[in-house]
Coordinates of C-alpha atoms in Angstrom, one line a residue:
T47 CA 0.0 0.0 0.0
F48 CA 2.9 2.3 0.8
Y49 CA 4.6 1.8 -2.5
Y50 CA 1.2 2.2 -4.3
F51 CA 0.7 5.6 -2.5
I52 CA 4.2 6.8 -3.4
R53 CA 3.7 5.7 -7.0
L54 CA 0.4 7.6 -7.3
C55 CA 1.8 10.8 -5.8
L56 CA 4.9 10.8 -8.0
E57 CA 2.9 10.1 -11.2
K58 CA 0.4 12.8 -10.3
I59 CA 3.2 15.4 -9.8
S60 CA 4.9 14.2 -13.0
Q61 CA 1.7 14.5 -15.1
Q62 CA 1.0 18.0 -13.8
C63 CA 4.5 19.2 -14.7
I64 CA 4.3 17.7 -18.2
L65 CA 0.9 19.3 -18.7
Q66 CA 2.2 22.7 -17.6
S67 CA 5.1 22.5 -20.0
R68 CA 2.7 21.6 -22.9
T69 CA -0.1 24.1 -22.3
L70 CA -1.5 25.8 -25.4
S71 CA -4.4 28.2 -25.2
G72 CA -7.4 28.2 -27.5
A73 CA -6.3 31.6 -29.0
D74 CA -2.8 30.2 -29.6
A75 CA -4.2 27.1 -31.3
I76 CA -6.2 29.3 -33.7
N77 CA -3.2 31.4 -34.5
A78 CA -1.1 28.3 -35.0
L79 CA -3.7 26.9 -37.4
R80 CA -4.0 30.0 -39.6
P81 CA -2.0 28.4 -42.5
F82 CA -4.3 25.4 -42.3
Y83 CA -7.5 27.4 -42.3
F84 CA -6.1 29.4 -45.3
A85 CA -5.5 26.2 -47.2
V86 CA -8.9 24.5 -46.6
H87 CA -11.4 27.3 -45.9
P88 CA -14.6 26.6 -47.9
D89 CA -14.8 30.2 -49.2
F90 CA -11.8 29.5 -51.4
F91 CA -13.7 26.5 -53.0
G92 CA -16.6 28.4 -54.5
Q93 CA -16.0 26.9 -57.9
H94 CA -15.8 23.3 -56.4
P95 CA -19.1 22.5 -54.6
K96 CA -18.1 18.9 -53.7
E97 CA -14.8 19.9 -52.1
R98 CA -16.4 22.9 -50.4
E99 CA -19.0 20.7 -48.7
V100 CA -16.5 18.1 -47.5
N101 CA -14.3 20.9 -46.0
E102 CA -17.3 22.6 -44.4
N103 CA -18.4 19.4 -42.7
S104 CA -14.8 18.4 -41.6
L105 CA -14.2 21.9 -40.1
K106 CA -17.4 21.5 -38.0
R107 CA -16.1 18.2 -36.6
L108 CA -12.6 19.6 -36.1
N109 CA -13.9 22.6 -34.2
G110 CA -16.0 20.2 -32.0
Y111 CA -12.8 18.2 -31.3
L112 CA -10.8 21.3 -30.4
E113 CA -13.7 22.6 -28.1
N114 CA -13.8 19.2 -26.3
L115 CA -10.1 19.4 -25.6
Q116 CA -10.5 22.8 -23.8
K117 CA -13.4 21.6 -21.6
P118 CA -12.4 21.3 -17.9
G119 CA -12.2 17.7 -16.8
F120 CA -12.3 16.3 -20.4
R121 CA -11.4 12.6 -20.2
S122 CA -13.3 10.8 -23.0
F123 CA -11.1 9.5 -25.9
K124 CA -12.7 9.2 -29.3
P125 CA -10.5 9.1 -32.4
T126 CA -11.8 11.4 -35.1
Q127 CA -11.2 10.8 -38.8
L128 CA -11.2 13.9 -41.0
T129 CA -10.8 14.5 -44.7
F130 CA -9.9 17.9 -46.2
Y131 CA -9.2 19.2 -49.7
V132 CA -6.0 21.3 -49.3
R133 CA -5.2 24.0 -51.9
E134 CA -1.8 23.4 -53.5
R135 CA 1.1 25.8 -53.0
E136 CA 3.2 27.4 -55.6
P137 CA 6.7 26.1 -55.1
N138 CA 8.5 29.4 -55.4
S139 CA 6.1 31.8 -53.8
S140 CA 7.2 33.7 -50.7
N141 CA 4.0 35.7 -50.2
V142 CA 1.5 33.8 -47.9
Q143 CA -1.5 35.4 -49.6
E144 CA -0.3 34.3 -53.0
S145 CA 1.3 31.0 -52.1
F146 CA -1.6 28.8 -53.3
S147 CA -2.0 28.2 -57.0
A148 CA -5.3 28.0 -58.8
S149 CA -4.2 24.8 -60.6
G150 CA -5.8 22.5 -58.1
F151 CA -5.9 20.9 -54.6
R152 CA -5.2 17.5 -53.0
A153 CA -7.2 15.4 -50.6
V154 CA -5.8 14.7 -47.2
S155 CA -7.2 12.3 -44.7
F156 CA -6.0 11.8 -41.1
T157 CA -7.2 10.6 -37.7
L158 CA -6.9 12.7 -34.6
R159 CA -6.1 10.7 -31.4
T160 CA -4.4 13.4 -29.4
R161 CA -5.5 14.6 -25.9
D162 CA -4.0 18.1 -25.8
L163 CA -4.2 21.2 -28.1
L164 CA -0.5 21.4 -28.9
S165 CA -0.2 17.8 -30.2
T166 CA -3.5 18.2 -32.1
V167 CA -2.3 21.4 -33.8
L168 CA 1.0 19.7 -34.8
D169 CA -0.7 16.6 -36.1
I170 CA -3.0 18.7 -38.3
L171 CA -0.2 20.8 -39.8
N172 CA 2.1 17.8 -40.3
S173 CA -0.7 15.8 -41.9
C174 CA -1.4 18.6 -44.4
S175 CA 2.4 19.1 -45.1
L176 CA 2.3 22.6 -43.6
S177 CA 5.1 24.3 -41.7
T178 CA 5.2 24.1 -37.9
E179 CA 8.1 26.6 -37.5
H180 CA 5.8 29.5 -36.5
I181 CA 4.6 27.5 -33.4
Q182 CA 8.0 28.1 -31.7
S183 CA 7.1 31.8 -31.4
L184 CA 4.0 31.1 -29.3
N185 CA 6.0 30.7 -26.1
V186 CA 5.1 27.0 -25.8
N187 CA 7.4 24.2 -25.1
S188 CA 6.5 21.1 -27.1
Q189 CA 8.8 18.9 -24.9
P190 CA 8.9 18.5 -21.2
Q191 CA 11.5 20.6 -19.4
K192 CA 15.0 19.2 -19.3
E193 CA 15.8 16.8 -16.5
A194 CA 18.8 18.9 -15.4
K195 CA 16.6 21.8 -14.4
S196 CA 14.5 19.9 -11.9
T197 CA 14.4 16.3 -10.9
V198 CA 10.6 16.7 -10.2
N199 CA 9.9 17.2 -13.9
R200 CA 11.4 13.8 -14.8
P201 CA 8.6 11.4 -15.7
I202 CA 8.5 8.2 -13.7
K203 CA 9.3 5.2 -15.9
W204 CA 8.6 1.9 -14.1
D205 CA 10.0 -1.4 -15.2
K206 CA 7.6 -3.7 -17.0
T207 CA 8.0 -6.3 -14.2
Y208 CA 6.5 -3.7 -11.8
Y209 CA 3.1 -3.9 -13.7
S210 CA 3.3 -7.7 -14.0
F211 CA 3.9 -8.0 -10.2
T212 CA 1.4 -5.5 -9.0
G213 CA -1.3 -6.0 -11.6
F214 CA -1.4 -2.2 -12.4
K215 CA -2.0 -1.1 -16.0
D216 CA 1.0 0.1 -17.9
P217 CA 0.1 3.7 -19.2
E218 CA 2.5 3.3 -22.1
E219 CA 0.8 0.1 -23.2
E220 CA -2.7 1.7 -22.8
L221 CA -1.5 4.7 -24.9
E222 CA -0.3 2.4 -27.7
Q223 CA -3.6 0.5 -27.7
A224 CA -5.5 3.8 -28.0
Q225 CA -3.3 4.9 -30.9
R226 CA -3.9 1.6 -32.6
L227 CA -7.7 2.0 -32.1
E228 CA -9.5 2.8 -35.3
T229 CA -13.2 3.8 -35.4
T230 CA -15.4 1.0 -36.7
L231 CA -19.0 1.2 -37.9
I232 CA -20.3 -1.0 -35.1
S233 CA -18.4 0.8 -32.3
W234 CA -19.4 4.2 -33.7
L235 CA -23.1 3.3 -34.1
D236 CA -23.0 1.8 -30.6
Y237 CA -21.6 5.1 -29.2
N238 CA -23.8 7.5 -31.2
E239 CA -27.2 5.7 -31.6
A240 CA -28.8 7.2 -28.5
S241 CA -27.8 10.7 -29.5
A242 CA -29.1 10.3 -33.0
V243 CA -32.4 8.8 -31.9
K244 CA -32.9 11.7 -29.5
K245 CA -32.2 14.3 -32.2
L246 CA -34.3 12.4 -34.8
K247 CA -37.4 12.2 -32.5
K248 CA -37.0 15.9 -31.7
S249 CA -37.0 16.8 -35.5
L250 CA -40.0 14.6 -36.5
P251 CA -42.6 17.4 -36.0
L252 CA -40.5 19.8 -38.0
R253 CA -39.9 17.2 -40.8
K254 CA -43.7 16.8 -41.2
E255 CA -44.1 20.6 -41.2
L256 CA -41.4 20.8 -43.9
E257 CA -43.2 18.3 -46.1
R258 CA -46.5 20.0 -45.6
L259 CA -45.1 23.4 -46.5
K260 CA -43.3 22.1 -49.6
F261 CA -46.3 20.2 -50.9
E262 CA -48.6 23.3 -50.4
L263 CA -46.2 25.7 -52.1
C264 CA -45.4 23.3 -55.0
H265 CA -49.2 22.9 -55.6
Q266 CA -50.1 26.5 -55.2
L267 CA -47.3 27.8 -57.5
Q268 CA -47.4 24.7 -59.8
L269 CA -43.7 24.1 -59.2
S270 CA -41.7 21.1 -60.4
D271 CA -39.8 21.0 -57.2
I272 CA -38.2 22.9 -54.3
R273 CA -34.6 22.1 -53.5
W274 CA -31.7 23.4 -51.3
Q275 CA -28.2 23.8 -52.4
R276 CA -26.7 23.3 -49.0
S277 CA -27.4 20.8 -46.2
W278 CA -29.3 23.3 -43.9
G279 CA -31.1 22.0 -40.9
I280 CA -34.9 21.2 -41.0
A281 CA -35.8 24.3 -38.9
H282 CA -33.8 26.5 -41.3
R283 CA -35.6 25.1 -44.3
C284 CA -39.0 25.5 -42.7
S285 CA -38.2 29.1 -42.0
Q286 CA -37.3 29.7 -45.7
L287 CA -40.5 28.1 -46.9
H288 CA -42.5 30.2 -44.4
S289 CA -40.8 33.3 -45.8
L290 CA -41.7 32.3 -49.4
G291 CA -45.3 31.6 -48.2
R292 CA -45.5 35.2 -46.9
L293 CA -44.3 36.6 -50.2
V294 CA -47.0 34.5 -52.0
Q295 CA -49.7 36.1 -49.8
Q296 CA -48.3 39.6 -50.2
R297 CA -47.5 39.6 -53.9
P298 CA -49.2 36.7 -55.6
E299 CA -49.1 38.4 -59.1
V300 CA -45.2 38.3 -59.3
L301 CA -45.1 34.5 -58.8
K302 CA -47.2 33.6 -61.9
N303 CA -44.1 33.4 -64.0
V304 CA -42.5 30.6 -61.9
K305 CA -45.0 27.9 -63.0
G306 CA -43.4 24.6 -64.0
H307 CA -39.9 25.5 -62.7
T308 CA -37.8 24.4 -59.8
L309 CA -37.0 26.7 -56.9
V310 CA -33.5 26.4 -55.3
F311 CA -32.6 28.0 -52.0
T312 CA -29.0 28.9 -52.2
D313 CA -26.4 31.7 -51.5
R314 CA -27.5 34.1 -54.3
S315 CA -30.6 35.0 -56.3
G316 CA -31.1 34.6 -60.0
M317 CA -31.5 31.8 -62.5
S318 CA -29.0 29.0 -62.5
A319 CA -27.2 27.4 -65.5
A320 CA -29.6 24.5 -65.1
G321 CA -32.6 26.7 -65.5
H322 CA -33.7 26.7 -61.9
V323 CA -34.9 29.8 -60.1
M324 CA -32.4 30.6 -57.3
L325 CA -33.5 32.4 -54.1
G326 CA -30.7 33.8 -52.0
T327 CA -31.3 32.9 -48.3
T328 CA -29.7 36.2 -47.2
D329 CA -31.8 38.3 -49.5
V330 CA -35.0 40.0 -48.5
H331 CA -38.4 39.8 -50.2
H332 CA -37.6 42.8 -52.3
H333 CA -34.8 41.0 -54.0
W334 CA -36.9 37.8 -54.5
T335 CA -39.6 39.9 -56.0
K336 CA -37.2 41.4 -58.5
I337 CA -36.1 37.9 -59.6
F338 CA -39.7 36.8 -60.2
E339 CA -40.4 39.9 -62.2
R340 CA -37.3 39.3 -64.4
L341 CA -38.2 35.7 -65.2
P342 CA -39.5 36.5 -68.7
N343 CA -36.1 38.0 -69.6
Y344 CA -34.4 35.0 -68.1
Y345 CA -36.5 32.6 -70.2
K346 CA -35.4 34.5 -73.4
L347 CA -31.8 34.2 -72.4
Q348 CA -32.3 30.5 -71.7
K349 CA -33.6 30.0 -75.3
K350 CA -30.5 31.7 -76.6
L351 CA -28.3 29.5 -74.4
L352 CA -30.0 26.3 -75.7
F353 CA -29.4 27.5 -79.3
L354 CA -25.8 28.2 -78.5
E355 CA -25.4 24.7 -77.0
D356 CA -26.9 23.2 -80.2
R357 CA -24.5 25.2 -82.4
I358 CA -21.5 24.0 -80.4
S359 CA -22.8 20.4 -80.7
Q360 CA -22.9 20.7 -84.5
L361 CA -19.3 22.0 -84.6
L362 CA -18.2 19.0 -82.4
G363 CA -19.7 16.2 -84.5
G364 CA -23.0 16.0 -82.5
M365 CA -21.5 15.8 -79.0
Q366 CA -24.0 17.1 -76.5
V367 CA -23.1 20.0 -74.2
I368 CA -24.5 19.3 -70.7
Y369 CA -24.4 21.0 -67.3
I370 CA -24.2 18.6 -64.2
E371 CA -25.3 20.4 -61.0
E372 CA -23.6 17.8 -58.7
L373 CA -20.2 18.1 -60.4
Q374 CA -20.0 21.7 -61.6
P375 CA -19.9 25.0 -59.7
L376 CA -23.2 26.8 -59.2
L377 CA -23.3 29.2 -62.1
T378 CA -25.9 31.8 -63.0
L379 CA -27.5 31.7 -66.4
E380 CA -25.6 34.9 -67.4
E381 CA -22.2 33.4 -66.3
Y382 CA -22.9 30.1 -68.2
Y383 CA -24.0 31.9 -71.3
K384 CA -20.8 33.9 -71.3
T385 CA -18.7 30.8 -71.0
L386 CA -20.6 29.1 -73.8
D387 CA -20.3 32.1 -76.1
S388 CA -16.5 32.4 -75.5
F389 CA -16.1 28.7 -76.3
Y390 CA -18.3 28.9 -79.4
N391 CA -16.3 31.8 -80.8
K392 CA -13.1 29.8 -80.3
L393 CA -14.5 26.8 -82.1
C394 CA -15.7 29.0 -85.0
D395 CA -12.2 30.5 -85.4
S396 CA -10.5 27.1 -85.3
R397 CA -12.8 25.2 -87.8
L398 CA -12.2 21.8 -86.3
P399 CA -12.8 19.0 -88.9
F400 CA -15.3 16.9 -87.0
H401 CA -17.5 14.8 -89.3
P402 CA -21.2 15.6 -88.8
H403 CA -22.8 13.2 -86.2
S404 CA -19.6 11.2 -85.7
L405 CA -19.7 12.0 -82.0
R406 CA -23.4 11.7 -81.5
G407 CA -24.2 10.1 -78.1
L408 CA -21.1 11.5 -76.4
Q409 CA -21.3 14.3 -73.7
M410 CA -19.2 17.2 -72.5
I411 CA -19.1 19.8 -69.8
L412 CA -17.3 23.1 -69.9
E413 CA -15.1 24.4 -67.1
S414 CA -13.3 27.7 -66.9
D415 CA -10.7 26.8 -64.2
R416 CA -8.9 23.9 -66.1
Y417 CA -6.2 23.9 -68.7
A418 CA -6.3 20.3 -70.1
P419 CA -9.2 18.2 -71.3
S420 CA -10.1 15.0 -69.4
L421 CA -12.5 12.1 -69.5
H422 CA -14.6 11.6 -66.4
E423 CA -15.3 8.1 -65.1
L424 CA -19.0 8.7 -65.8
G425 CA -18.3 9.0 -69.5
H426 CA -18.5 12.8 -70.2
F427 CA -15.6 14.9 -71.4
T428 CA -14.5 17.8 -69.2
I429 CA -13.3 20.5 -71.6
P430 CA -11.6 23.7 -70.5
T431 CA -12.8 26.9 -72.2
V432 CA -9.2 27.9 -72.9
C433 CA -8.2 24.5 -74.4
D434 CA -6.1 24.5 -77.5
P435 CA -8.3 23.4 -80.5
A436 CA -5.7 21.0 -81.9
T437 CA -5.2 19.4 -78.5
L438 CA -9.0 19.2 -78.0
Q439 CA -9.5 17.4 -81.4
W440 CA -6.7 14.9 -80.7
F441 CA -8.0 14.1 -77.2
I442 CA -11.6 13.6 -78.3
F443 CA -10.6 11.3 -81.1
A444 CA -8.3 9.3 -78.8
K445 CA -10.9 8.9 -76.0
A446 CA -14.2 8.6 -77.9
Q447 CA -14.4 4.8 -77.6
E448 CA -13.5 4.8 -73.9
A449 CA -16.1 7.5 -73.4
R450 CA -18.9 5.4 -74.9
Q451 CA -17.8 2.4 -72.7
N452 CA -17.9 4.7 -69.6
L453 CA -21.4 6.0 -70.5
K454 CA -22.7 2.4 -70.8
R455 CA -21.1 1.5 -67.5
K456 CA -22.6 4.6 -65.9
E457 CA -26.1 3.5 -66.9
E458 CA -25.5 0.0 -65.5
M459 CA -24.1 1.4 -62.3
M460 CA -27.0 3.8 -61.7
I461 CA -29.4 0.8 -62.0
T462 CA -27.3 -1.3 -59.6
E463 CA -27.0 1.7 -57.2
K464 CA -30.8 2.2 -57.1
E465 CA -31.5 -1.5 -56.5
L466 CA -28.9 -1.6 -53.7
I467 CA -30.3 1.5 -52.0
N468 CA -33.8 0.0 -52.1
T469 CA -32.6 -3.4 -50.8
S470 CA -30.6 -1.8 -48.0
T471 CA -33.4 0.5 -47.0
E472 CA -35.8 -2.4 -46.8
K473 CA -33.4 -4.8 -44.9
F474 CA -32.4 -2.3 -42.2
S475 CA -35.9 -0.7 -42.0
L476 CA -34.4 2.7 -42.7
D477 CA -36.6 5.7 -43.1
R478 CA -34.2 7.1 -45.6
L479 CA -30.9 6.2 -47.3
Y480 CA -29.1 8.8 -49.4
K481 CA -25.6 10.0 -50.2
E482 CA -23.7 13.2 -50.5
P483 CA -23.1 14.6 -54.0
S484 CA -19.3 14.0 -53.5
V485 CA -19.8 10.2 -53.1
S486 CA -19.7 8.5 -56.5
S487 CA -22.0 5.7 -57.7
A488 CA -19.1 3.2 -57.5
Q489 CA -18.4 4.2 -53.9
M490 CA -22.1 4.0 -53.0
I491 CA -22.4 0.5 -54.6
D492 CA -19.4 -0.8 -52.6
C493 CA -20.7 0.7 -49.4
C494 CA -24.2 -0.8 -49.8
K495 CA -22.8 -4.3 -50.7
R496 CA -20.8 -4.4 -47.5
L497 CA -23.6 -3.0 -45.4
L498 CA -25.9 -5.8 -46.6
E499 CA -23.5 -8.3 -45.2
Q500 CA -23.9 -6.9 -41.7
S501 CA -26.6 -7.1 -39.0
L502 CA -27.3 -3.6 -37.9
P503 CA -30.4 -3.3 -35.7
Y504 CA -29.2 0.3 -34.8
L505 CA -30.4 1.6 -38.1
Q506 CA -34.1 0.8 -37.8
G507 CA -36.2 3.9 -38.5
M508 CA -33.1 6.1 -39.0
H509 CA -32.0 8.5 -41.7
L510 CA -28.6 7.3 -43.1
C511 CA -26.3 9.4 -45.2
I512 CA -23.3 8.0 -47.0
S513 CA -20.5 10.5 -46.8
H514 CA -16.7 10.7 -46.3
F515 CA -16.8 10.9 -42.4
Y516 CA -18.7 9.9 -39.3
S517 CA -21.1 12.5 -37.9
V518 CA -24.5 12.9 -36.3
L519 CA -26.3 15.8 -38.0
Q520 CA -28.4 18.3 -35.9
D521 CA -31.6 16.6 -37.0
G522 CA -30.5 13.1 -36.2
D523 CA -29.3 11.9 -39.6
L524 CA -26.4 9.4 -39.3
C525 CA -23.4 10.1 -41.6
I526 CA -21.0 7.3 -42.2
P527 CA -18.0 7.1 -44.6
W528 CA -18.6 5.0 -47.7
N529 CA -15.4 3.1 -47.0
W530 CA -16.3 2.3 -43.3
K531 CA -14.4 -0.4 -41.5

């Protein structure tokens, strides 16, 4: 008992000294992570909606992890896996504000297992290949004080035989086991089921209200659909529909032009490249009213845009120009028309010798932030507006057959994906099974096949979202990574 008492006292003193020498304040952590925030902040991914959404969700979970570390008496240990798209640096740039190139970004995934702010900050920066030199200026010692300064600061390291003889747990061995621990689907569901069920039950009345409001407005305005660009919570969506309902009561005459169209609540107002009416969630009714009043002019521009797409198709041997909402940035009708017009003029000047109808059945999308053409796994060509005509011609000829094969595979995958979603929903008695736009059909198929091999009673009646990370959304939806373990 005496030796046990001495051991506890010495270990407690040692731990306090180590913590004092490794203390990092919340403000210091934010300052230390500035290069990281600059590299991953969603505002810099406006032209890449998939990557922006992944970074938004990962930042929420990272902030929660950092907040937990600063809570007094925080003891629970839960490894957190994060994925970020990090903007690439220019190799020779010395200016921090200009050190990231517009050429692209890279995906970085890492798991946080640390229990203090300093180690967490260092892990994040190292995982993203960002410098940690600036942390030295924060008056923080990343290592315990040297043994020569004080014998009290020296950690007690007991021989392995001590733990074998006494039966006490070896802290080093426990730490190694925790570091080897990786979040699994079963363990995560077991840990988060109660929280998700509680949030889901709380959201059920609002979900019914949302469906009622959406049905009534679609019927009243004769809309094709009402959508949301972002994953706002149910309460936020209800609030937006109530706001639209008030406008219908106040100015019913201005909404007659919206018949047959889709309304999308997003960051700005106007008409999208896909022909949907966009309502900016930060705009007031006055701005919305102006958009509805301008719709006849938008419809005229839309006709001109469709004619332009047809002309481009004729110049490219019948290849169809398409716009894919899930894969392309959210462009206004004016922005997309300007992009098409610039590309059309370039094609007219080059007079590419494509045989009429030789490329019928193939598809292409235009992007203004790329410099080389590519073939997407879904079968469509991604063509930069600044692409050299000769390079474009050679690339299309070389990849045409592969593109047709990819398109055929895409159709088969979509059928398989739909069947697996229905089968999984039925087997686990899910209320809803869906995926984020950034999850491909191939990833969704792989995920569902492996899910069907499991017995998961936790999922009954739940809303399950296939994503790139684990999370419980504010309304009780369960998010799991498609490549769960």
